PDB file of C-alpha atoms in Angstrom:
ATOM      1  CA  UNK A   1      19.649   9.470 -39.604  1.00 40.00           C
ATOM      2  CA  UNK A   2      20.306   7.695 -36.364  1.00 50.00           C
ATOM      3  CA  UNK A   3      19.294   4.510 -34.997  1.00 53.00           C
ATOM      4  CA  UNK A   4      16.136   5.096 -32.123  1.00 55.00           C
ATOM      5  CA  UNK A   5      16.758   1.414 -30.921  1.00 56.00           C
ATOM      6  CA  UNK A   6      17.444   1.654 -26.855  1.00 56.00           C
ATOM      7  CA  UNK A   7      21.331   0.995 -26.132  1.00 72.00           C
ATOM      8  CA  UNK A   8      20.346  -0.818 -22.570  1.00 76.00           C
ATOM      9  CA  UNK A   9      18.484  -1.028 -20.139  1.00 82.00           C
ATOM     10  CA  UNK A  10      19.286  -0.061 -16.657  1.00 85.00           C
ATOM     11  CA  UNK A  11      17.928  -0.564 -13.534  1.00 91.00           C
ATOM     12  CA  UNK A  12      18.669   1.560  -9.954  1.00 95.00           C
ATOM     13  CA  UNK A  13      17.849   0.046  -6.974  1.00 96.00           C
ATOM     14  CA  UNK A  14      18.283   0.480  -3.312  1.00 98.00           C
ATOM     15  CA  UNK A  15      19.316  -3.135  -1.627  1.00 97.00           C
ATOM     16  CA  UNK A  16      18.032  -4.431   0.975  1.00 97.00           C
ATOM     17  CA  UNK A  17      20.509  -5.204   3.634  1.00 97.00           C
ATOM     18  CA  UNK A  18      21.202  -8.428   6.145  1.00 95.00           C
ATOM     19  CA  UNK A  19      19.240  -9.974   8.248  1.00 96.00           C
ATOM     20  CA  UNK A  20      16.068  -7.920   6.527  1.00 97.00           C
ATOM     21  CA  UNK A  21      16.888  -9.203   3.326  1.00 96.00           C
ATOM     22  CA  UNK A  22      16.666 -12.840   4.298  1.00 95.00           C
ATOM     23  CA  UNK A  23      12.833 -11.986   6.019  1.00 96.00           C
ATOM     24  CA  UNK A  24      12.176 -10.581   3.119  1.00 96.00           C
ATOM     25  CA  UNK A  25      13.431 -12.958   0.698  1.00 94.00           C
ATOM     26  CA  UNK A  26      11.658 -15.358   2.882  1.00 94.00           C
ATOM     27  CA  UNK A  27       7.996 -14.191   2.183  1.00 95.00           C
ATOM     28  CA  UNK A  28       8.741 -13.288  -1.160  1.00 94.00           C
ATOM     29  CA  UNK A  29       9.239 -16.785  -1.759  1.00 93.00           C
ATOM     30  CA  UNK A  30       5.849 -17.897   0.241  1.00 94.00           C
ATOM     31  CA  UNK A  31       3.969 -15.377  -1.603  1.00 95.00           C
ATOM     32  CA  UNK A  32       5.501 -14.661  -5.169  1.00 91.00           C
ATOM     33  CA  UNK A  33       6.554 -18.125  -6.239  1.00 80.00           C
ATOM     34  CA  UNK A  34       9.669 -18.715  -7.887  1.00 77.00           C
ATOM     35  CA  UNK A  35       9.466 -15.825  -9.921  1.00 75.00           C
ATOM     36  CA  UNK A  36      10.572 -13.952  -6.984  1.00 80.00           C
ATOM     37  CA  UNK A  37      13.699 -15.960  -6.041  1.00 77.00           C
ATOM     38  CA  UNK A  38      16.488 -14.847  -8.736  1.00 78.00           C
ATOM     39  CA  UNK A  39      15.736 -10.889  -7.940  1.00 85.00           C
ATOM     40  CA  UNK A  40      17.146  -9.992  -4.058  1.00 91.00           C
ATOM     41  CA  UNK A  41      14.314  -7.896  -2.213  1.00 96.00           C
ATOM     42  CA  UNK A  42      14.623  -4.283  -3.057  1.00 96.00           C
ATOM     43  CA  UNK A  43      13.234  -0.990  -3.564  1.00 97.00           C
ATOM     44  CA  UNK A  44      13.268   0.326  -7.779  1.00 94.00           C
ATOM     45  CA  UNK A  45      14.479   3.881  -8.226  1.00 95.00           C
ATOM     46  CA  UNK A  46      14.276   3.265 -12.483  1.00 91.00           C
ATOM     47  CA  UNK A  47      14.660   1.173 -14.453  1.00 86.00           C
ATOM     48  CA  UNK A  48      14.034   1.860 -18.245  1.00 80.00           C
ATOM     49  CA  UNK A  49      15.831   1.544 -22.179  1.00 75.00           C
ATOM     50  CA  UNK A  50      17.813   4.586 -22.863  1.00 71.00           C
ATOM     51  CA  UNK A  51      19.760   6.232 -26.087  1.00 65.00           C
ATOM     52  CA  UNK A  52      22.203   7.595 -24.138  1.00 72.00           C
ATOM     53  CA  UNK A  53      25.964   6.014 -23.888  1.00 79.00           C
ATOM     54  CA  UNK A  54      26.373   4.073 -20.697  1.00 82.00           C
ATOM     55  CA  UNK A  55      29.165   5.585 -19.356  1.00 86.00           C
ATOM     56  CA  UNK A  56      27.040   8.590 -19.284  1.00 86.00           C
ATOM     57  CA  UNK A  57      24.046   7.308 -17.483  1.00 85.00           C
ATOM     58  CA  UNK A  58      26.722   5.679 -15.077  1.00 89.00           C
ATOM     59  CA  UNK A  59      28.625   9.223 -14.519  1.00 91.00           C
ATOM     60  CA  UNK A  60      24.888  10.546 -13.911  1.00 90.00           C
ATOM     61  CA  UNK A  61      23.709   7.713 -11.271  1.00 94.00           C
ATOM     62  CA  UNK A  62      27.569   8.014  -9.398  1.00 96.00           C
ATOM     63  CA  UNK A  63      27.046  11.578  -9.472  1.00 96.00           C
ATOM     64  CA  UNK A  64      23.345  11.665  -7.968  1.00 96.00           C
ATOM     65  CA  UNK A  65      24.371   8.751  -5.413  1.00 97.00           C
ATOM     66  CA  UNK A  66      27.324  11.348  -4.392  1.00 97.00           C
ATOM     67  CA  UNK A  67      25.341  14.199  -3.515  1.00 97.00           C
ATOM     68  CA  UNK A  68      23.110  11.535  -1.065  1.00 97.00           C
ATOM     69  CA  UNK A  69      22.912  11.157   2.156  1.00 98.00           C
ATOM     70  CA  UNK A  70      22.193   7.736   3.975  1.00 98.00           C
ATOM     71  CA  UNK A  71      18.663   7.349   5.388  1.00 98.00           C
ATOM     72  CA  UNK A  72      16.269   5.050   6.967  1.00 98.00           C
ATOM     73  CA  UNK A  73      13.489   2.948   5.670  1.00 98.00           C
ATOM     74  CA  UNK A  74      10.513   1.393   7.112  1.00 98.00           C
ATOM     75  CA  UNK A  75       8.199  -0.933   5.709  1.00 98.00           C
ATOM     76  CA  UNK A  76       4.666  -0.928   6.487  1.00 96.00           C
ATOM     77  CA  UNK A  77       1.749  -3.342   6.488  1.00 97.00           C
ATOM     78  CA  UNK A  78       1.325  -4.807   2.977  1.00 96.00           C
ATOM     79  CA  UNK A  79      -1.100  -3.691   0.669  1.00 95.00           C
ATOM     80  CA  UNK A  80      -2.096  -3.852  -3.386  1.00 93.00           C
ATOM     81  CA  UNK A  81      -2.045  -2.088  -6.369  1.00 88.00           C
ATOM     82  CA  UNK A  82      -5.031  -3.841  -7.599  1.00 87.00           C
ATOM     83  CA  UNK A  83      -7.075  -3.465 -10.027  1.00 85.00           C
ATOM     84  CA  UNK A  84      -4.597  -1.778 -11.780  1.00 85.00           C
ATOM     85  CA  UNK A  85      -1.698  -4.355 -11.281  1.00 86.00           C
ATOM     86  CA  UNK A  86      -1.734  -7.901  -9.347  1.00 88.00           C
ATOM     87  CA  UNK A  87       0.845  -7.144  -6.985  1.00 91.00           C
ATOM     88  CA  UNK A  88       1.037  -6.957  -3.405  1.00 94.00           C
ATOM     89  CA  UNK A  89       3.780  -4.736  -2.024  1.00 95.00           C
ATOM     90  CA  UNK A  90       5.171  -3.066   1.769  1.00 97.00           C
ATOM     91  CA  UNK A  91       4.873   0.194   1.556  1.00 97.00           C
ATOM     92  CA  UNK A  92       7.359   3.340   2.806  1.00 97.00           C
ATOM     93  CA  UNK A  93       6.111   4.567   5.473  1.00 97.00           C
ATOM     94  CA  UNK A  94       9.536   6.484   6.483  1.00 98.00           C
ATOM     95  CA  UNK A  95      12.247   7.336   3.292  1.00 98.00           C
ATOM     96  CA  UNK A  96       9.604   7.833   0.737  1.00 97.00           C
ATOM     97  CA  UNK A  97      10.661  11.351   0.456  1.00 97.00           C
ATOM     98  CA  UNK A  98      14.675  10.444  -0.199  1.00 98.00           C
ATOM     99  CA  UNK A  99      13.577   7.851  -2.772  1.00 98.00           C
ATOM    100  CA  UNK A 100      11.548  10.693  -4.398  1.00 96.00           C
ATOM    101  CA  UNK A 101      14.424  12.784  -4.351  1.00 96.00           C
ATOM    102  CA  UNK A 102      16.550  10.551  -5.798  1.00 97.00           C
ATOM    103  CA  UNK A 103      14.398   8.865  -8.235  1.00 94.00           C
ATOM    104  CA  UNK A 104      14.095  12.836 -10.245  1.00 92.00           C
ATOM    105  CA  UNK A 105      17.485  13.560  -9.551  1.00 94.00           C
ATOM    106  CA  UNK A 106      17.899  10.424 -11.710  1.00 92.00           C
ATOM    107  CA  UNK A 107      15.693  11.306 -14.370  1.00 87.00           C
ATOM    108  CA  UNK A 108      17.001  14.304 -14.411  1.00 83.00           C
ATOM    109  CA  UNK A 109      19.690  14.321 -18.087  1.00 73.00           C
ATOM    110  CA  UNK A 110      21.432  10.892 -19.170  1.00 63.00           C
ATOM    111  CA  UNK A 111      18.531   9.340 -17.291  1.00 72.00           C
ATOM    112  CA  UNK A 112      15.263  11.065 -18.764  1.00 70.00           C
ATOM    113  CA  UNK A 113      13.003   8.899 -19.747  1.00 61.00           C
ATOM    114  CA  UNK A 114       8.934   8.362 -19.971  1.00 63.00           C
ATOM    115  CA  UNK A 115       7.207   4.954 -17.665  1.00 60.00           C
ATOM    116  CA  UNK A 116       3.622   3.086 -18.489  1.00 61.00           C
ATOM    117  CA  UNK A 117       3.579   3.657 -14.583  1.00 66.00           C
ATOM    118  CA  UNK A 118       3.947   6.592 -12.148  1.00 80.00           C
ATOM    119  CA  UNK A 119       6.685   6.095  -9.539  1.00 88.00           C
ATOM    120  CA  UNK A 120       5.788   4.884  -6.196  1.00 91.00           C
ATOM    121  CA  UNK A 121       8.628   3.971  -3.865  1.00 96.00           C
ATOM    122  CA  UNK A 122       7.525   0.444  -2.880  1.00 96.00           C
ATOM    123  CA  UNK A 123       8.757  -3.168  -2.108  1.00 96.00           C
ATOM    124  CA  UNK A 124       7.018  -5.718  -4.032  1.00 94.00           C
ATOM    125  CA  UNK A 125       6.411  -9.299  -2.718  1.00 95.00           C
ATOM    126  CA  UNK A 126       4.044 -10.932  -4.902  1.00 94.00           C
ATOM    127  CA  UNK A 127       3.146 -10.444  -8.341  1.00 90.00           C
ATOM    128  CA  UNK A 128       1.668 -12.949 -11.382  1.00 88.00           C
ATOM    129  CA  UNK A 129       0.721 -15.472  -8.946  1.00 93.00           C
ATOM    130  CA  UNK A 130      -2.836 -16.620  -9.068  1.00 93.00           C
ATOM    131  CA  UNK A 131      -5.111 -13.914  -6.718  1.00 94.00           C
ATOM    132  CA  UNK A 132      -5.257 -16.433  -3.483  1.00 95.00           C
ATOM    133  CA  UNK A 133      -1.570 -15.955  -2.758  1.00 94.00           C
ATOM    134  CA  UNK A 134      -1.799 -12.038  -3.364  1.00 95.00           C
ATOM    135  CA  UNK A 135      -5.140 -12.392  -0.690  1.00 96.00           C
ATOM    136  CA  UNK A 136      -2.128 -14.520   1.880  1.00 96.00           C
ATOM    137  CA  UNK A 137       0.461 -12.173   1.534  1.00 96.00           C
ATOM    138  CA  UNK A 138      -1.765  -9.102   2.403  1.00 95.00           C
ATOM    139  CA  UNK A 139      -3.435 -10.922   5.247  1.00 96.00           C
ATOM    140  CA  UNK A 140      -0.107 -12.618   5.934  1.00 96.00           C
ATOM    141  CA  UNK A 141       1.571  -8.985   6.071  1.00 96.00           C
ATOM    142  CA  UNK A 142      -1.405  -6.393   7.959  1.00 94.00           C
ATOM    143  CA  UNK A 143       0.967  -5.611  10.818  1.00 90.00           C
ATOM    144  CA  UNK A 144       5.153  -5.896   9.173  1.00 90.00           C
ATOM    145  CA  UNK A 145       7.202  -2.978  11.094  1.00 89.00           C
ATOM    146  CA  UNK A 146      10.222  -3.492   9.425  1.00 95.00           C
ATOM    147  CA  UNK A 147      13.016  -0.875   8.970  1.00 97.00           C
ATOM    148  CA  UNK A 148      16.832  -1.099   7.513  1.00 98.00           C
ATOM    149  CA  UNK A 149      19.300   1.960   6.391  1.00 98.00           C
ATOM    150  CA  UNK A 150      19.984   3.169   3.463  1.00 98.00           C
ATOM    151  CA  UNK A 151      24.096   3.286   2.584  1.00 98.00           C
ATOM    152  CA  UNK A 152      24.293   2.618  -0.788  1.00 98.00           C
ATOM    153  CA  UNK A 153      22.521   1.889  -4.514  1.00 98.00           C
ATOM    154  CA  UNK A 154      23.050  -0.725  -7.558  1.00 97.00           C
ATOM    155  CA  UNK A 155      23.382  -0.091 -10.345  1.00 94.00           C
ATOM    156  CA  UNK A 156      22.123  -3.370 -12.642  1.00 92.00           C
ATOM    157  CA  UNK A 157      21.642  -3.820 -16.661  1.00 87.00           C
ATOM    158  CA  UNK A 158      21.202  -5.689 -19.179  1.00 77.00           C
ATOM    159  CA  UNK A 159      24.417  -5.596 -21.408  1.00 71.00           C
ATOM    160  CA  UNK A 160      25.273  -9.241 -21.429  1.00 72.00           C
ATOM    161  CA  UNK A 161      21.433 -10.348 -21.614  1.00 71.00           C
ATOM    162  CA  UNK A 162      19.697 -10.813 -18.202  1.00 77.00           C
ATOM    163  CA  UNK A 163      19.248  -8.328 -15.269  1.00 81.00           C
ATOM    164  CA  UNK A 164      23.627  -8.134 -13.899  1.00 87.00           C
ATOM    165  CA  UNK A 165      25.140  -6.414 -11.203  1.00 92.00           C
ATOM    166  CA  UNK A 166      26.924  -3.906 -12.588  1.00 91.00           C
ATOM    167  CA  UNK A 167      28.393  -1.720  -9.677  1.00 94.00           C
ATOM    168  CA  UNK A 168      26.764  -0.653  -5.795  1.00 96.00           C
ATOM    169  CA  UNK A 169      27.736   2.848  -5.166  1.00 97.00           C
ATOM    170  CA  UNK A 170      27.506   3.927  -1.483  1.00 98.00           C
ATOM    171  CA  UNK A 171      25.640   7.102  -0.782  1.00 98.00           C
ATOM    172  CA  UNK A 172      27.457  10.628   0.058  1.00 95.00           C
TER     173      UNK A 172
END
């Protein structure tokens, strides 16, 4: 009988370049607390546990990245997923369609899986903090207009027991 336990957990994200990364880190530190320190600001494309081999999953991520062109992300004023989820995030005013395209391509074949949440391209500012901090984040970041070029994606995994960067893959 086959073992149906996940073999690994994988995440594919869009990293935020400098100097925007430091700006977003400061906001995440202020409103999201210590839990945000360990994770650099990013936009998640896919995340989940997989039964396929690591090599097959990595090959698919590389193939998807090679067929994607660079694009620009523009982040807009803070929004919230409340009451469904206690999260304040920055939505994508530009670049969302490209994220959707990458997300759909990544979820085909080796990375296909079911998720508990519908995909919504965004950058998380605060979660798992008291409501007052979420309210403060949403109020303080109401006039945000921050853009950056997306030229690569990052592949993370938990094969060593914690999230670790496995590879950065240039688009195109």
